[in-house]
Structure formats: structure tokens, C-alpha cells
Short mmCIF file of C-alpha atoms in Angstrom, two decimals:
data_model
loop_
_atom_site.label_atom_id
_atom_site.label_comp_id
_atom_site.label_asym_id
_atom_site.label_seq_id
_atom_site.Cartn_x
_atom_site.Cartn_y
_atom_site.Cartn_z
CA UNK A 1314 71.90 166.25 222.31
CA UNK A 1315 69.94 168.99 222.61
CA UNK A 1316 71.08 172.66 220.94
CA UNK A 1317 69.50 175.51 223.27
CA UNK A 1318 66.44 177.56 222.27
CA UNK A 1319 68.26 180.49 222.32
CA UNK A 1320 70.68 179.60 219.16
CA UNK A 1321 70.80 181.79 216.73
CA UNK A 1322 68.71 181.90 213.73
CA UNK A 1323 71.89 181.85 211.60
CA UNK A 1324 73.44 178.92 212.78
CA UNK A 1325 69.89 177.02 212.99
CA UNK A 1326 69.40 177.84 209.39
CA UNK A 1327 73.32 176.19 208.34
CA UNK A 1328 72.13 173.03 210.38
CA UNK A 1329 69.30 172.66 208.15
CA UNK A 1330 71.29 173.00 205.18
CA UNK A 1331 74.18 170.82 206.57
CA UNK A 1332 71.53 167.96 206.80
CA UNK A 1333 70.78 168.36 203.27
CA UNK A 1334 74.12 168.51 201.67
CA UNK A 1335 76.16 166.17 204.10
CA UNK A 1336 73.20 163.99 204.58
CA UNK A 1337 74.68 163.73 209.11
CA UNK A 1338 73.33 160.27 208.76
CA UNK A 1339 75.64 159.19 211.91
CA UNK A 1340 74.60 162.83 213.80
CA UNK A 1341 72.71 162.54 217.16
CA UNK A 1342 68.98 163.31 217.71
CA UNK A 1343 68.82 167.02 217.80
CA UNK A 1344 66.68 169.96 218.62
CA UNK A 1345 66.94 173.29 216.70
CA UNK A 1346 65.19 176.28 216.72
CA UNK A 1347 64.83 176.75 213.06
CA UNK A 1348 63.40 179.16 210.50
CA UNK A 1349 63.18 178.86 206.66
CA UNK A 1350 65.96 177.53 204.71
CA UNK A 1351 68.17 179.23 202.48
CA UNK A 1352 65.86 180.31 199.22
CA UNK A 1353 64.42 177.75 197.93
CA UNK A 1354 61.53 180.07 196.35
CA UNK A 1355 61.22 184.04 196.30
CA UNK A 1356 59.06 185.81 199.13
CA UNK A 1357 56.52 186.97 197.20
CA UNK A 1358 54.77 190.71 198.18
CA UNK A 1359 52.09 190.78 200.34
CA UNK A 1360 47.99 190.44 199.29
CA UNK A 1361 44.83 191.87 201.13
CA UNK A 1362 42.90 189.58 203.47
CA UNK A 1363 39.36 189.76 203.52
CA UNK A 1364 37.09 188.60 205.72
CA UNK A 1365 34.25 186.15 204.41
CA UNK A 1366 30.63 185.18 205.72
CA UNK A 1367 31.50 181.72 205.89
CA UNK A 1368 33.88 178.71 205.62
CA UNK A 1369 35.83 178.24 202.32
CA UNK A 1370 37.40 175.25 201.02
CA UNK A 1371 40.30 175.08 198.31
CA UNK A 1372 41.98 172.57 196.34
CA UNK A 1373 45.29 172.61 195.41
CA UNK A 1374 46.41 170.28 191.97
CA UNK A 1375 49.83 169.52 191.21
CA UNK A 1376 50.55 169.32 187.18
CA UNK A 1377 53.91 168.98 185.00
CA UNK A 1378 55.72 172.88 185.82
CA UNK A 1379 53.56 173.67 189.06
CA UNK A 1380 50.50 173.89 191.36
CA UNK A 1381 46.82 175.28 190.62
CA UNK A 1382 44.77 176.47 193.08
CA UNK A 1383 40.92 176.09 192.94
CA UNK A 1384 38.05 177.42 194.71
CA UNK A 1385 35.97 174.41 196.55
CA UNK A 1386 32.30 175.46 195.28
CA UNK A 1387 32.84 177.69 192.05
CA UNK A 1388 35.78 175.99 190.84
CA UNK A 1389 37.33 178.75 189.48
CA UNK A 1390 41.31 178.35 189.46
CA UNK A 1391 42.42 181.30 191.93
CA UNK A 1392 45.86 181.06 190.70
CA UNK A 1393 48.28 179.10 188.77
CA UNK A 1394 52.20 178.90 190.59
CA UNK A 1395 54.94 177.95 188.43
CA UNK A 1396 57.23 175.63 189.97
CA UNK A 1397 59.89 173.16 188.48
CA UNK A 1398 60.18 169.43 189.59
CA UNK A 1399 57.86 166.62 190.62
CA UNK A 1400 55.51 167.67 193.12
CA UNK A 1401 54.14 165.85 195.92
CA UNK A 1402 50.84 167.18 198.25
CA UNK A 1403 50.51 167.16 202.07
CA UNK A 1404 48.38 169.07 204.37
CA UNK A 1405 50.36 170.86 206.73
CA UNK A 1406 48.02 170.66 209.73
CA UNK A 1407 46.30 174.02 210.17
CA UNK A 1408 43.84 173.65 207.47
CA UNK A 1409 45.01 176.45 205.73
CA UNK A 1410 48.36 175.85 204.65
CA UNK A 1411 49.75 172.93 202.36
CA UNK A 1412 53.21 171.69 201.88
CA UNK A 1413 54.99 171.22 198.83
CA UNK A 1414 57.82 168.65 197.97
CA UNK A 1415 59.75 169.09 195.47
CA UNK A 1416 62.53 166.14 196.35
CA UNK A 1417 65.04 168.59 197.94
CA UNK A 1418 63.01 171.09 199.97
CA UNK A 1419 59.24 171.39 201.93
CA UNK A 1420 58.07 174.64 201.23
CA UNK A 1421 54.92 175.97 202.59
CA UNK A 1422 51.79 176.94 200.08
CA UNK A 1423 48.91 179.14 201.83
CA UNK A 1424 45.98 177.95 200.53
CA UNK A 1425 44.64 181.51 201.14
CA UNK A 1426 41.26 180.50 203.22
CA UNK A 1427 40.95 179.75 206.88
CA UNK A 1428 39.02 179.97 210.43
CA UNK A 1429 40.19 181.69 213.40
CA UNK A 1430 38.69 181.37 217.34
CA UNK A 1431 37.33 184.36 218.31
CA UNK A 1432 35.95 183.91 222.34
CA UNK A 1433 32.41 182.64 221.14
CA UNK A 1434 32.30 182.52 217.29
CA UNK A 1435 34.31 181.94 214.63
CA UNK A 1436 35.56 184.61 211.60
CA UNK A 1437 36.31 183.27 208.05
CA UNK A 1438 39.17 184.66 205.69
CA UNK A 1439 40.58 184.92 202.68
CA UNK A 1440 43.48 186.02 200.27
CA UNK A 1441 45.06 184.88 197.59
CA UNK A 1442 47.29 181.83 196.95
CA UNK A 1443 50.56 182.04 197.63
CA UNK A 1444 53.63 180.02 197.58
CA UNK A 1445 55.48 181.70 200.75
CA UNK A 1446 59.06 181.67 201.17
CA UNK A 1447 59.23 179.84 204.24
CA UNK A 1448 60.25 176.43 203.04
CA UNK A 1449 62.97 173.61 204.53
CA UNK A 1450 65.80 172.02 202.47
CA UNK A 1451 65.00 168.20 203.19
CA UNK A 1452 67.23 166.05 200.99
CA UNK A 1453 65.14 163.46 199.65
CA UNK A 1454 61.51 164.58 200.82
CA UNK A 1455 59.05 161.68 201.48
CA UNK A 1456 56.01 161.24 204.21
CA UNK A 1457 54.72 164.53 206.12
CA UNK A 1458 52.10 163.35 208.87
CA UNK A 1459 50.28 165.22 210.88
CA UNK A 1460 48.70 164.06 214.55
CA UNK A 1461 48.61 165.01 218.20
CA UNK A 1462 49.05 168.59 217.17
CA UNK A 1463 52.17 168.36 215.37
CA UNK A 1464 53.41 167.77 212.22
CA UNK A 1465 57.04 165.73 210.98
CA UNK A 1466 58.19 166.03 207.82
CA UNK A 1467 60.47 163.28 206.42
CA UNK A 1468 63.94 163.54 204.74
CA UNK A 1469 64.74 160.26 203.49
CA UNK A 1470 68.27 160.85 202.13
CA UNK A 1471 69.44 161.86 205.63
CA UNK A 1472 67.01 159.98 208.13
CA UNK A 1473 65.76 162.91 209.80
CA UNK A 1474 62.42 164.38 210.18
CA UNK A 1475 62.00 167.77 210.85
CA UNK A 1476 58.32 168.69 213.43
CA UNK A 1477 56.74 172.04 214.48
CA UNK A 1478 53.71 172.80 215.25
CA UNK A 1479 51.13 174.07 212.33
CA UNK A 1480 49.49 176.76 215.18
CA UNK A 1481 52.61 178.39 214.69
CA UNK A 1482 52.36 178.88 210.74
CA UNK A 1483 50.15 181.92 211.15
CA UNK A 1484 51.28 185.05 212.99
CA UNK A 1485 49.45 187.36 214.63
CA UNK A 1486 48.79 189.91 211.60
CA UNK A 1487 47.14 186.69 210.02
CA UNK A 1488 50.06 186.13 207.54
CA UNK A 1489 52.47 182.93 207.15
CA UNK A 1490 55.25 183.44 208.95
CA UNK A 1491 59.11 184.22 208.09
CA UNK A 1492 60.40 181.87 210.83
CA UNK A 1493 59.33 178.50 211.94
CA UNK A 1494 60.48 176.78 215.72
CA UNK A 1495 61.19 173.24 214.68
CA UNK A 1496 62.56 170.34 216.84
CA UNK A 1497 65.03 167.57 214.39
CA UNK A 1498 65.41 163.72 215.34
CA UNK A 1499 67.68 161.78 213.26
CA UNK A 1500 67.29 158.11 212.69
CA UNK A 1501 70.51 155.43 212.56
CA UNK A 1502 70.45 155.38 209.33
CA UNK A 1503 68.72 157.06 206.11
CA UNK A 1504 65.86 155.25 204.74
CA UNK A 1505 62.74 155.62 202.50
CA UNK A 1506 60.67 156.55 206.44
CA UNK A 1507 57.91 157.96 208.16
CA UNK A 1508 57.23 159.68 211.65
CA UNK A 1509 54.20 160.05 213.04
CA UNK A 1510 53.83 162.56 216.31
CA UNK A 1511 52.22 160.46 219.17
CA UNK A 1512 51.91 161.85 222.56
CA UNK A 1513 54.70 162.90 224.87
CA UNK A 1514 57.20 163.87 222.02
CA UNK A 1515 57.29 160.18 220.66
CA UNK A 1516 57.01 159.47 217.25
CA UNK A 1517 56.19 156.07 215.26
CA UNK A 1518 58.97 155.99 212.38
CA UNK A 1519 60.01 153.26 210.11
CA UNK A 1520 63.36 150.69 210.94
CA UNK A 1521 65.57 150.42 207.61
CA UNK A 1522 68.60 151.71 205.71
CA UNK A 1523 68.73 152.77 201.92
CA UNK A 1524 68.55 148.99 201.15
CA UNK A 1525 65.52 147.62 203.07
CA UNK A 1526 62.88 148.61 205.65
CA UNK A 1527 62.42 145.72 208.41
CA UNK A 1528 60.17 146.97 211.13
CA UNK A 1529 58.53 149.51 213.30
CA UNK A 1530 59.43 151.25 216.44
CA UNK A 1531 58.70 154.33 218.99
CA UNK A 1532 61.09 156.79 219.51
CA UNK A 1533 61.80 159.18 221.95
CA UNK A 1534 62.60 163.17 221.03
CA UNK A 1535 66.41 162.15 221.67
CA UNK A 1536 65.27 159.17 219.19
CA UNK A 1537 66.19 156.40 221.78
CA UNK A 1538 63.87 153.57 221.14
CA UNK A 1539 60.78 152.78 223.33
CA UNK A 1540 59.52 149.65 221.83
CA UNK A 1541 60.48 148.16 218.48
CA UNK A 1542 58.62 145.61 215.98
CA UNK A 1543 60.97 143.81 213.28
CA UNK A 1544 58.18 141.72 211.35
CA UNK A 1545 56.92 144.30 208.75
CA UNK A 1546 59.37 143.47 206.08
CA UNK A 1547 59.33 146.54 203.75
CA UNK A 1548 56.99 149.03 205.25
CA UNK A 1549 55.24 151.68 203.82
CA UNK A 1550 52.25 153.40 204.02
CA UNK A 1551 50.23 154.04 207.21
CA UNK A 1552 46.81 155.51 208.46
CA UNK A 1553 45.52 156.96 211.65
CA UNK A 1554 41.98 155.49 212.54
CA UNK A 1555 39.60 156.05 215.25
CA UNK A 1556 41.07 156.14 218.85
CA UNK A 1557 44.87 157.31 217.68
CA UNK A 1558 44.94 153.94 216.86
CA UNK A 1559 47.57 153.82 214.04
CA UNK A 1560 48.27 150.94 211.18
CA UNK A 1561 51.48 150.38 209.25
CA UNK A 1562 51.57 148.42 205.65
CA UNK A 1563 54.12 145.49 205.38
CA UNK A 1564 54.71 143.27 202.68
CA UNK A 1565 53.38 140.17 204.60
CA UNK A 1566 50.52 142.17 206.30
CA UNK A 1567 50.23 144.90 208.62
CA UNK A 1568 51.08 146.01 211.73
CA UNK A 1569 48.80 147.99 214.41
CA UNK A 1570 50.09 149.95 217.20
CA UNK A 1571 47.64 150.44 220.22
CA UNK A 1572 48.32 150.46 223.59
CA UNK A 1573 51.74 151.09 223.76
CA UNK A 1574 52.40 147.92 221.49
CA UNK A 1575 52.39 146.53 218.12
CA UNK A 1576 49.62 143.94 216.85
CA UNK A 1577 50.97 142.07 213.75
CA UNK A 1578 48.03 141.39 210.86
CA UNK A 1579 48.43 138.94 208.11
CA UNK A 1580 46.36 136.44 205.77
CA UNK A 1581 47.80 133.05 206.14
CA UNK A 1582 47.00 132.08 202.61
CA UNK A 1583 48.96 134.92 200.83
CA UNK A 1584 52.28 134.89 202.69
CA UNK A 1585 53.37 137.79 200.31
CA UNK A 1586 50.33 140.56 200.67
CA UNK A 1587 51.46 143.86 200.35
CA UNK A 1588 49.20 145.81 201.77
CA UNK A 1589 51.85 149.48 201.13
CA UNK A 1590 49.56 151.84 200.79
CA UNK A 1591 46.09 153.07 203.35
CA UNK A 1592 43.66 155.58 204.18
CA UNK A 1593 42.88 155.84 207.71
CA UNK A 1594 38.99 157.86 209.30
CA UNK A 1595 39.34 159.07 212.82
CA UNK A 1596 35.83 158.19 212.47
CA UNK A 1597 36.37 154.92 211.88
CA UNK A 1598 38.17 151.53 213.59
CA UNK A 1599 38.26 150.12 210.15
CA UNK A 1600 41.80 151.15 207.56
CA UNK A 1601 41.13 151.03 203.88
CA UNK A 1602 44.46 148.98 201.95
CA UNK A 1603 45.66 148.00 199.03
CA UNK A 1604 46.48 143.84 198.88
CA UNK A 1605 49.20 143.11 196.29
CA UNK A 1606 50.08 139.43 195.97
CA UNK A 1607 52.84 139.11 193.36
CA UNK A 1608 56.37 139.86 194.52
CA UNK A 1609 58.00 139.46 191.21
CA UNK A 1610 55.68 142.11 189.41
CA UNK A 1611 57.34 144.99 188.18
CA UNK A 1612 54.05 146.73 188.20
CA UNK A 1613 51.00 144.33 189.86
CA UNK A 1614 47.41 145.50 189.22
CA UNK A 1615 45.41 144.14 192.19
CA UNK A 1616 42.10 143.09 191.80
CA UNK A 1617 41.61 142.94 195.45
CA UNK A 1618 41.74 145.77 198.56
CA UNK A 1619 41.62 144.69 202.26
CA UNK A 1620 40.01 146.15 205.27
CA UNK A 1621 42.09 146.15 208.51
CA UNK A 1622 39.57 145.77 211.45
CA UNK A 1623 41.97 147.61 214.22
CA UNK A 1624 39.81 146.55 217.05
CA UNK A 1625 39.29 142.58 215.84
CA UNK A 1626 43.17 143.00 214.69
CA UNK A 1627 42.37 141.38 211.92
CA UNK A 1628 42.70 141.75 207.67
CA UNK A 1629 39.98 140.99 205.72
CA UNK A 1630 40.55 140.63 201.69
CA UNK A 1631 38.04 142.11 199.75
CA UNK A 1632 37.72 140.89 195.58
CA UNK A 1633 37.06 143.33 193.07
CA UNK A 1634 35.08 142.29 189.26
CA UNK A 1635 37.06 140.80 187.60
CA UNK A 1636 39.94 142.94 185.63
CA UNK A 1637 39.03 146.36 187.31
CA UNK A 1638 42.13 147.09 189.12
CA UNK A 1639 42.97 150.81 191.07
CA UNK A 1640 46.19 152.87 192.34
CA UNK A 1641 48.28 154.32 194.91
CA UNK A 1642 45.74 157.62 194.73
CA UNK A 1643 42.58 155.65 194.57
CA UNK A 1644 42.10 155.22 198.07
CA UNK A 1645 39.49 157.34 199.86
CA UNK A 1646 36.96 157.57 203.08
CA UNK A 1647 33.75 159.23 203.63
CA UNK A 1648 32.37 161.26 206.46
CA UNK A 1649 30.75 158.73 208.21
CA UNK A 1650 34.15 156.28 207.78
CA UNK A 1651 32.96 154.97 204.13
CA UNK A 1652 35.49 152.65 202.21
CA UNK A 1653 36.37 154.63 198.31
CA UNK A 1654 38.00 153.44 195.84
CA UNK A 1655 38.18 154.72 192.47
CA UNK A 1656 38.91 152.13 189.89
CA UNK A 1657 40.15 151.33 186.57
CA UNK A 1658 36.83 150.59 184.74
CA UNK A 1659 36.05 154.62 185.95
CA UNK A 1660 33.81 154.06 188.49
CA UNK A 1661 33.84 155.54 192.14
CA UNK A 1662 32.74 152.44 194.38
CA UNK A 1663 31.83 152.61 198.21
CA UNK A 1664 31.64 150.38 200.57
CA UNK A 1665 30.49 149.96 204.24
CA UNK A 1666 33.09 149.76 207.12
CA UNK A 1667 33.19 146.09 207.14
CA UNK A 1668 33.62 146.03 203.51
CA UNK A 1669 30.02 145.19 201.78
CA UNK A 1670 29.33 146.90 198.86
CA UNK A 1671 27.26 149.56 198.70
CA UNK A 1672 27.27 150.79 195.37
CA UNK A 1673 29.22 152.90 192.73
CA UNK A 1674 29.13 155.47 190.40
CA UNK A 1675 30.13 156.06 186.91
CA UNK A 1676 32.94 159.01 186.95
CA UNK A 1677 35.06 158.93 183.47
CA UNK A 1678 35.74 156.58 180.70
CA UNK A 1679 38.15 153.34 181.96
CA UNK A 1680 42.09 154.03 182.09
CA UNK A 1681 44.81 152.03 182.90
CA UNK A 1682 47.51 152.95 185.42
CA UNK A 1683 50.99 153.86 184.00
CA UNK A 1684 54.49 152.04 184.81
CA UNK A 1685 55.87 155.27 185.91
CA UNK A 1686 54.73 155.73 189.39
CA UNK A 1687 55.05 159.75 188.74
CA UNK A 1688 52.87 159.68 185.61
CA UNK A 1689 49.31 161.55 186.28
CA UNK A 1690 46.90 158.83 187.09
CA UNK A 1691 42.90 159.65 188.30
CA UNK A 1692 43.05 160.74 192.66
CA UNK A 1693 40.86 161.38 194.59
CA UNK A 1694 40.31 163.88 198.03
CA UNK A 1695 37.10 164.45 199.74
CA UNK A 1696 35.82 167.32 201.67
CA UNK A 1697 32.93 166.33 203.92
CA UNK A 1698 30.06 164.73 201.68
CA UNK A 1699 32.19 165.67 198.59
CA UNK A 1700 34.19 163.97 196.26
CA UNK A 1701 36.38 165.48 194.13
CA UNK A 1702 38.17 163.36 191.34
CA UNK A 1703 40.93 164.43 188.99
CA UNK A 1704 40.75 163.24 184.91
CA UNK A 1705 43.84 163.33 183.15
CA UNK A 1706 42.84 162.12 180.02
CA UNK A 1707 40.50 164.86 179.87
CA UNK A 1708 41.94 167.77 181.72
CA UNK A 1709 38.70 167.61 184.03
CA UNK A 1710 37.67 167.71 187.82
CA UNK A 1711 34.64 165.80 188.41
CA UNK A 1712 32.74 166.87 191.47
CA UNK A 1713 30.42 163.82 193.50
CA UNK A 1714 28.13 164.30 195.97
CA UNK A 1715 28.01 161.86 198.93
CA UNK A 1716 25.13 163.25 200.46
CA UNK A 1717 23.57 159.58 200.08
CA UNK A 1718 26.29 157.60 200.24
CA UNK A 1719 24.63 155.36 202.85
CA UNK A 1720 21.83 154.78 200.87
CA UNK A 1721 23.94 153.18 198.18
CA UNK A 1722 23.64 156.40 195.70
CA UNK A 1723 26.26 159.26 194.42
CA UNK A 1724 26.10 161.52 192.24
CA UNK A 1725 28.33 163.29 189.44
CA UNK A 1726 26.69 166.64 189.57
CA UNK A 1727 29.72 168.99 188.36
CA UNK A 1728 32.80 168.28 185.55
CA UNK A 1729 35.45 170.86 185.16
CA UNK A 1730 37.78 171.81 182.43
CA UNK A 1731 41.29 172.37 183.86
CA UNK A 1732 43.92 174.72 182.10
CA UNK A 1733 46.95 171.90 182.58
CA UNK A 1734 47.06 167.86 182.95
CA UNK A 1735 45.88 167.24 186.86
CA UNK A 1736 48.44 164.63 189.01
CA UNK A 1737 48.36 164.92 192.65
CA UNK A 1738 45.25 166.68 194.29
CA UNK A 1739 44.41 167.80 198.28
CA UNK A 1740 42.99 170.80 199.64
CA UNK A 1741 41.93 172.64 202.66
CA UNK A 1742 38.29 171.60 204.14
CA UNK A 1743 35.19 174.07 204.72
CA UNK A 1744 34.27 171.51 207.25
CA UNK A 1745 37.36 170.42 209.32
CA UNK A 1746 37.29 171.58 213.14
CA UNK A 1747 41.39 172.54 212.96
CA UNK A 1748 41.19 176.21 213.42
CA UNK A 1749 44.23 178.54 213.00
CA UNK A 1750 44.99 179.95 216.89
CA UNK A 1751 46.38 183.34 216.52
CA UNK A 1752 43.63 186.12 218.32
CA UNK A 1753 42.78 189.19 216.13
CA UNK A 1754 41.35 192.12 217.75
CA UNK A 1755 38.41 193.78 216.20
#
């Protein structure tokens, strides 16, 4: 059922809420024409934009009480926001904003840098940080992905993903906006999911309930099904590689969806090889994975990765020395489509697309990965031919230059001392081509 556009901004705003605190698990696909929820952070007063001579880049670093915001080549920490709960990091699409999950809300951060189009050039901007107040109640927040020039953000306590379109996060005076047009689907039943925007208003999601993901499937903007896979026992984790060609993580394998249809990946002589989590290079055909063998584990260290080849359609396993293990937030790619992973012994280590080695780099002192999955942990997010890695242990940033990353060489050229204990890290890029649309007149 669709509601029509011209509902009012009241009653879209009390759908959004209704989601979160009746959880409308059994309520239709639906489209709304909604704006920020009810407060879930204070607007905060306006700052001055200036206008910069060229492309900035920002990182934003999650830590126990709130966010810090850091410049991408002086490292200076623009500002510090306070904010209660465990936060999670995803872009939101438009290079300049990022959205923060708290477990009950989405709530957009401006990253306070961007590019706009203007006819024949380009003009570069800047203000301060700021946590806006334009932020959706999402009862259980999970996956926000961004493709095909939309972005769907998750609820997993309801089944429902919210999408707009990150264009529309900056208004014409170059501010975030107040109000946000977003379209709702809702899923059979809640579930720990995913949606990913494909063409036409379909979306890739996850098949499950609260007890058990089983499969795969395309959905429509009503959410009627298109075409469904059921052999990915417990998915999670995905990646977008080169040709929109996407890959999904199963617990036996993977599956890839190209060409309208879903390819199903596996290693015959692991029949349980989690392969949950991925990072994905629209440069690349290749999907970087974790490979977990040991179902039982309460927390398994692998000592392997694999390589999903999404134009062979097949999974290649990939050994690591021997007792150097890596996390959930040690997965990485280059510029050029590189394989990173930073591991326990605390060394960055690259690899070529079809997984040789091509050398690593000594980052920190080894660490070992905590049983509490929200527990900071060394990440990693690179800009371009930069890597930036966080340091718990020692409060420190630790800046790597890819520049000859081909040549089998990196370099540690920069360390940082941080004012709080670093977690979750992702940022805005000086060298993405997503521009924000609105035209300024000058």
C-alpha cells in the first residue's frame, strides 16, 4: 500500500515512531513521505561555511560516550560530540554526511566538508561538525547500504528499512536539512537484515525471522518478491564489487547475485565456512572475506581469509602464518582493488586481487581480539592511497601511505595521540567522485 506524497508531515513522523514502538512486523510495504523523528538529539545553532581551495577529507571515530571528528591531513580533532550508547559508523552516501546508530535511532552527523557541481568546476566547503537533528527512530538499527543512488537503512527489530536519497541531505543554503522524503518497505518478519538499493526500486534484503536467517531474495518497493535464494544459511555481511555485482556471506559459503540471479559459492572441504563478514571495490571483481570454520566456537580466531572471484564464481581460501588471526574491522581494499587486512601480530598485510601476497607493514605492537564483539578492537578505513588505522591500546591513529602498495611497500609515516579510546572509524573522502547536487549562485 502506498500512503500519498501529499501526507502530512505530522502523521509521517507518528508512522515512524509507530514502527519503532509497535515494531508493525505484520504491516504492508509502505511509502511515506517522512521527515526527522521525534528528538532523538537537540538541533544544534547554526555555524559559518567557508569555502576552501580544495577537497577535504574527515574522519569520524566512535569511542565509549560519543564521536570525534578529525581533520584528514592535520589530524587535528575538529570537535568532540557527546553522545550516550554504543555507536555504530555508516556513510550516508553524499560524502559529506555520516550516520550514526545508536540501537534505537539513525541520526545524521555532517562531517562538515564537501564538493558541490558548479557548470564546469567544482567549489570545496567547510564548517564545523555537527550532529544535526534530523535523525530516524529505527528500533533495533543494523546495516545502512548505500548503491544506485540511494541509501536503506535497516531496523532489525521491526523488519523495515527506511531509503531516501543522500542528494536530498543538503538544501539549497548548503545546510542539512530539517526534513527528509523517505520511501519504507517492511519485510514478513523482523530479522537481524540488510537491503541493498538495486535498480528500478528493488532491493537485495536478507530471508529470516528473529531466530534464523535462511536465504536471499529481490524485492520489489511493495516488497513482493522477484526472485528468492534459500541456501545461505545464516547470512550476513555483503559487498558491492565491480559491475554492481553484489556478494552475500553464508555460513556454508557465499552467494553472488548477477544477472538477475543468484550464484551459490562454497569450498567442498569445509562444509561449515563462514565467510559473515566482506569488503567489496567497485574497482574490483574480486570480494575480500573472512573464512571461519568452527561452528561450535563461541569466539573462532581464523587463521585464514578467502577471496570470492565474482566473475569465476568461485571462493578461494587464503592461509595466514601461523597464529596471526584478524577481526570483523580488519577488512580493507586499496585504490587499485588491493586485498587489506590488518592482523593480530600488528601488521597491515596486502595482497593482490587474486590473493598473492604482496607484502606488509609493521603498524602497532600484537593484540588479541576481545569476546565482546562491542569492545574497541584495531579498524581500519582508507581514503584513496591512505590508510588510516585506529590503536586502542595506545589511544593512537596511525596514518599509512599506499602510494606503493603495488610495489610490495607501505609506509607508517604519521602516529596520533587521541583524547579518548578509538572503536569504530569511517570518514568522508577528499577523493570520492559523489558530489553533493544542490546549485549555489555566486
Amino acid at each position: 500500500m502506498h500512503t500519498p506524497k501529499h501526507q502530512s508531515t505530522l502523521s509521517a513522523v507518528i508512522c515512524i515512531a509507530a514502527f519503532a514502538l509497535a515494531g508493525c512486523s505484520s504491516a504492508p510495504p509502505s511509502s511515506t513521505l517522512a521527515t526527522n523523528s521525534p528528538a532523538t538529539s537537540s538541533a544544534v545553532a547554526q555555524t559559518e561555511i567557508k569555502e576552501a581551495s580544495a577537497p577535504s577529507s574527515r574522519l569520524a571515530l566512535t569511542y565509549d560516550g560519543g564521536v570525534m571528528v578529525l581533520d584528514g591531513k592535520t589530524f587535528e580533532v575538529l570537535k568532540t560530540i557527546k553522545k550516550e550508547g554504543f555507536l555504530r559508523l555508516n556513510p550516508a552516501g553524499d560524502n559529506r554526511h555520516m550516520v550514526v546508530a545508536d540501537g534505537n535511532s539513525y541520526t545524521m552527523l555532517d562531517m562538515g566538508a564537501w564538493t558541490q557541481e558548479h557548470g564546469d568546476h567544482d567549489h570545496y566547503y567547510t564548517t564545523a561538525p555537527t550532529l544535526t537533528s534530523l535523525s530516524f527512530a529505527a528500533e533495533g538499527t543494523g546495516h545502512v547500504i548505500v548503491d544506485h543512488g540511494k541509501s536503506a537503512m535497516f531496523a532489525d527489530k521491526t523488519g523495515t528499512f527506511d531509503i531516501y536519497n543522500p542528494a536530498d541531505l543538503t538544501g539549497e543554503d548548503q545546510r542539512t536539512v530539517s526534513t527528509l522524503e523517505t520511501t519504507s518497505v517492511t519485510l514478513p518478519e523482523p530479522h537481524h537484515g540488510l537491503a541493498i538499493p538495486l535498480e528500478n526500486d528493488r532491493y537485495l534484503v536478507a530471508v529470516g525471522n528473529d531466530e534464523e536467517r535462511s536465504g536471499a531474495a529481490v524485492v520489489d518497493a511493495e516488497g513482493k518478491t522477484i526472485v528468492e535464494n534459500k541456501e545461505c544459511p545464516g547470512l550476513h555481511g555483503e559487498a558491492v564489487a565491480a559491475d554492481g555485482i553484489i556478494t552475500v556471506g553464508c555460513q556454508d559459503g557465499a552467494l553472488i547475485y548477477k544477472d538477475g540471479a543468484f550464484i551459490k559459492v562454497s569450498n567442498s572441504e569445509d562444509p561449515y565456512s563462514r565467510s559473515g563478514n566482506q569488503a567489496g571495490s567497485k574497482a574490483s571483481h574480486f570480494v575480500l572475506a573472512d573464512y571461519k570454520t568452527d561452528k561450535e566456537a563461541e569466539l573462532e580466531r581464523p587463521e585464514q581469509f578467502s577471496i570470492i572471484d565474482t566473475e569465476a564464481e568461485t571462493r578461494t581460501k587464503v592461509a595466514l602464518p601461523e597464529g596471526v588471526s584478524y577481526t570483523f574491522r580488519s577488512l580493507a581494499r586499496g585504490e587499485q582493488g588491493e586485498h587489506l587486512l590488518l592482523t593480530t601480530d600488528g601488521k597491515l598485510r596486502f595482497y593482490a586481487e587474486d590473493g598473492a601476497e604482496l607484502g606488509a607493514v609493521d603498524v602497532m605492537d600484537s593484540w588479541e581480539e576481545s569476546t565482546v564483539w562491542q569492545d574497541p578492537r584495531p579498524a581500519i578505513w582508507v581514503d584513496g592511497h591512505t590508510a588510516y588505522v585506529t590503536d586502542p591500546a595506545s589511544k593512537k591513529l596511525h596514518i599509512i601511505s599506499l602510494a606503493t602498495i603495488a610495489q610490495g611497500e607501505a609506509e607508517v609515516f604519521e602516529s596520533v595521540d587521541l583524547p579518548e579510546v578509538p572503536n569504530e572509524i569511517n570518514g568522508i573522502s577528499r577523493t570520492a567522485t559523489t558530489k553533493v547536487s544542490a546549485e549555489v549562485e555566486h
